């Protein structure tokens, strides 16, 4: 799962244009929203697209995102359990 | 309409260069716009990570407005008396086309919310307003050519009716790597008269330095 976490950090930086953030700046349990990486609601929508595009996971209830996108750790666990590609 | 207002500052961004009050402040090698915009952002010491999420039109408007407002509107403080009146020719077509390209293939159909939100030209006004917490008058117009008389009258009315104490007027045109942004600040005090001739000289970058 470590490889997946690294991949996720890299993809998030790329997709969300986090210009001044490096992979090593993001800890597995850092909050992605709020005081952590400071992502916003549009970023949340982009993360939903990322799950679909890269891992074949369609979130039917966007409210699930609040739990799934808490951190890299929670994202990686959800992807591992639900990925279709 | 007679004007007793003045232009106190102007900024032009075009062809890999930045001019402030007629003086060249920055120039880069001919590089794609996003690289040039990043270089301007760094050179002027700006610190606003959301800049990197903006589309090209918003980056262009943001950079020009940031230079105009740097000594006037401090980020983090409310600035309710600065109006924004922008215009251009190509609206948000540059981003509209990119968005359309991204949804052409029905087999690889992943519309990007982050691109979609920029498919309106007045979003660039929103970006500047958010940055400086401007809860003020704003408008974005689409014209074939720079409407100097219209812009003059619009700014004069805003100042005469007390809708604003300062007005940032701007032409922010960008389409497929061709870009040109001209912004100037109009207020009630100053030395350079706010009239159509001066505005046209600013637009053509032929006004002697302020």
Short mmCIF file of N, CA and C in Angstrom, two decimals, chain B residues 1-5 7 85 146-159 167 169 184 186 193-199:
data_model
loop_
_atom_site.label_atom_id
_atom_site.label_comp_id
_atom_site.label_asym_id
_atom_site.label_seq_id
_atom_site.Cartn_x
_atom_site.Cartn_y
_atom_site.Cartn_z
N UNK B 1 -19.07 63.07 -21.22
CA UNK B 1 -19.10 63.47 -19.79
C UNK B 1 -17.73 64.03 -19.39
N UNK B 2 -17.73 65.25 -18.84
CA UNK B 2 -16.48 65.84 -18.37
C UNK B 2 -15.99 65.05 -17.15
N UNK B 3 -14.69 64.94 -17.03
CA UNK B 3 -14.15 64.16 -15.94
C UNK B 3 -13.20 65.00 -15.10
N UNK B 4 -13.30 64.84 -13.79
CA UNK B 4 -12.31 65.51 -12.94
C UNK B 4 -11.55 64.44 -12.18
N UNK B 5 -11.46 63.29 -12.78
CA UNK B 5 -10.76 62.18 -12.15
C UNK B 5 -9.38 61.99 -12.78
N UNK B 7 -5.76 59.31 -13.43
CA UNK B 7 -5.17 57.97 -13.52
C UNK B 7 -3.87 58.01 -12.72
N UNK B 85 -13.62 47.04 -13.43
CA UNK B 85 -14.34 47.07 -14.71
C UNK B 85 -13.40 46.54 -15.77
N UNK B 146 -10.89 47.60 -27.73
CA UNK B 146 -10.83 48.28 -26.44
C UNK B 146 -11.76 49.50 -26.45
N UNK B 147 -12.74 49.55 -25.56
CA UNK B 147 -13.75 50.63 -25.58
C UNK B 147 -13.35 51.78 -24.67
N UNK B 148 -12.41 52.59 -25.11
CA UNK B 148 -11.84 53.61 -24.23
C UNK B 148 -12.89 54.59 -23.69
N UNK B 149 -13.80 55.03 -24.57
CA UNK B 149 -14.80 56.00 -24.13
C UNK B 149 -15.79 55.35 -23.15
N UNK B 150 -16.19 54.15 -23.47
CA UNK B 150 -17.11 53.42 -22.59
C UNK B 150 -16.48 53.23 -21.21
N UNK B 151 -15.21 52.82 -21.20
CA UNK B 151 -14.53 52.57 -19.92
C UNK B 151 -14.40 53.87 -19.13
N UNK B 152 -14.09 54.94 -19.82
CA UNK B 152 -13.96 56.24 -19.15
C UNK B 152 -15.29 56.63 -18.50
N UNK B 153 -16.35 56.56 -19.29
CA UNK B 153 -17.66 56.96 -18.75
C UNK B 153 -18.10 56.07 -17.59
N UNK B 154 -17.85 54.78 -17.73
CA UNK B 154 -18.26 53.83 -16.68
C UNK B 154 -17.54 54.15 -15.37
N UNK B 155 -16.23 54.39 -15.47
CA UNK B 155 -15.45 54.70 -14.26
C UNK B 155 -15.90 56.03 -13.66
N UNK B 156 -16.14 57.03 -14.52
CA UNK B 156 -16.58 58.34 -14.02
C UNK B 156 -17.90 58.24 -13.27
N UNK B 157 -18.82 57.44 -13.82
CA UNK B 157 -20.13 57.30 -13.16
C UNK B 157 -19.97 56.63 -11.80
N UNK B 158 -19.15 55.58 -11.74
CA UNK B 158 -18.94 54.89 -10.46
C UNK B 158 -18.39 55.85 -9.41
N UNK B 159 -17.46 56.71 -9.83
CA UNK B 159 -16.86 57.65 -8.88
C UNK B 159 -17.83 58.79 -8.53
N UNK B 167 -11.31 52.98 -9.14
CA UNK B 167 -11.78 52.01 -10.13
C UNK B 167 -10.57 51.45 -10.88
N UNK B 169 -9.68 49.76 -14.13
CA UNK B 169 -10.22 49.46 -15.46
C UNK B 169 -9.22 48.58 -16.19
N UNK B 184 -5.50 50.12 -15.50
CA UNK B 184 -5.13 51.41 -14.91
C UNK B 184 -6.09 51.74 -13.78
N UNK B 186 -8.15 54.46 -11.61
CA UNK B 186 -8.76 55.79 -11.69
C UNK B 186 -9.22 56.20 -10.30
N UNK B 193 -4.63 63.30 -16.06
CA UNK B 193 -6.07 63.41 -16.26
C UNK B 193 -6.67 62.12 -16.85
N UNK B 194 -7.85 61.82 -16.39
CA UNK B 194 -8.56 60.64 -16.87
C UNK B 194 -9.41 61.07 -18.07
N UNK B 195 -8.85 60.96 -19.25
CA UNK B 195 -9.63 61.29 -20.45
C UNK B 195 -9.35 60.26 -21.55
N UNK B 196 -10.15 60.32 -22.61
CA UNK B 196 -10.08 59.30 -23.64
C UNK B 196 -8.70 59.24 -24.30
N UNK B 197 -8.10 60.42 -24.53
CA UNK B 197 -6.79 60.45 -25.21
C UNK B 197 -5.73 59.76 -24.36
N UNK B 198 -5.71 60.08 -23.08
CA UNK B 198 -4.72 59.46 -22.19
C UNK B 198 -4.96 57.95 -22.10
N UNK B 199 -6.24 57.56 -21.99
CA UNK B 199 -6.55 56.13 -21.91
C UNK B 199 -6.06 55.41 -23.17
#
